[in-house]
Amino acid sequence: MVVGARRWADISYTRKLPKILLTYFASFLGGVKIPDLNSGMRIFKKVLAIQFWNLLPAGFSFTSTITMGALTNDYEVAFF
């Protein structure tokens, strides 16, 4: 999976603190530094989504869930 990480300067101040806390927690769980957990700019193979289909929510956390699934199952994830 390749993720296009956004710059923290582009995130509004009211959303920054919750995003920082969530990102640090996800980085801890995933065992790697995650610069942008919620970025929708990503490329991955369809088979990855199919593998985690039963975990994927219908709402907004699709990107977070698929990223954490990939990280915790030793898939290669690159952030740019």
Coordinates of C-alpha atoms in Angstrom, one line a residue:
M1 CA 0.0 0.0 0.0
V2 CA 1.2 3.5 -0.8
V3 CA -0.3 6.4 1.2
G4 CA 0.0 10.1 0.2
A5 CA 0.4 11.7 3.6
R6 CA -0.8 15.2 4.0
R7 CA 1.1 17.9 5.8
W8 CA 0.0 18.8 9.3
A9 CA 0.0 22.5 8.4
D10 CA -3.0 21.7 6.1
I11 CA -5.1 20.5 9.0
S12 CA -7.3 23.0 10.9
Y13 CA -6.4 23.6 14.6
T14 CA -9.7 22.2 15.9
R15 CA -9.1 18.8 14.2
K16 CA -5.3 18.7 14.9
L17 CA -5.4 17.5 18.6
P18 CA -7.8 14.5 18.0
K19 CA -5.9 13.5 14.9
I20 CA -2.5 13.7 16.7
L21 CA -3.9 11.5 19.5
L22 CA -5.4 9.0 17.1
T23 CA -2.2 8.9 14.9
Y24 CA 0.1 8.3 17.9
F25 CA -2.2 5.5 19.2
A26 CA -2.3 3.9 15.7
S27 CA 1.4 4.2 15.4
F28 CA 1.8 2.4 18.7
L29 CA -0.5 -0.4 17.7
G30 CA 1.0 -0.7 14.2
G31 CA 4.6 -0.6 15.4
V32 CA 5.6 2.1 12.8
K33 CA 5.4 5.9 12.6
I34 CA 2.2 6.8 10.7
P35 CA 2.3 10.4 9.4
D36 CA -1.3 10.5 8.1
L37 CA -3.7 7.7 9.1
N38 CA -6.8 9.2 7.5
S39 CA -5.4 10.2 4.1
G40 CA -7.7 9.1 1.3
M41 CA -4.9 9.3 -1.2
R42 CA -3.8 5.6 -1.3
I43 CA -3.1 2.8 -3.7
F44 CA -3.4 -0.8 -2.8
K45 CA -4.3 -4.1 -4.5
K46 CA -7.9 -5.2 -4.5
V47 CA -6.9 -8.5 -2.8
L48 CA -5.9 -6.4 0.3
A49 CA -9.4 -4.9 0.6
I50 CA -11.0 -8.3 0.0
Q51 CA -8.9 -9.9 2.8
F52 CA -10.1 -7.4 5.3
W53 CA -13.7 -6.9 3.9
N54 CA -15.3 -8.3 7.1
L55 CA -13.5 -5.7 9.2
L56 CA -14.3 -2.7 6.9
P57 CA -16.9 -0.3 8.2
A58 CA -19.5 1.4 6.0
G59 CA -18.5 4.8 7.2
F60 CA -15.5 7.1 7.4
S61 CA -12.9 4.8 9.0
F62 CA -12.3 2.7 5.9
T63 CA -8.9 4.2 5.3
S64 CA -7.8 3.8 8.9
T65 CA -9.0 0.2 9.1
I66 CA -7.4 -0.9 5.9
T67 CA -4.1 0.8 6.9
M68 CA -4.1 -0.8 10.3
G69 CA -5.0 -4.2 8.8
A70 CA -2.1 -4.0 6.4
L71 CA 0.4 -2.9 9.0
T72 CA -0.6 -5.5 11.6
N73 CA -0.5 -8.3 9.0
D74 CA 3.1 -7.4 7.8
Y75 CA 2.1 -5.9 4.5
E76 CA 4.4 -3.2 3.1
V77 CA 3.0 0.2 3.7
A78 CA 4.9 3.3 2.4
F79 CA 3.9 6.9 3.3
F80 CA 4.9 9.8 1.0

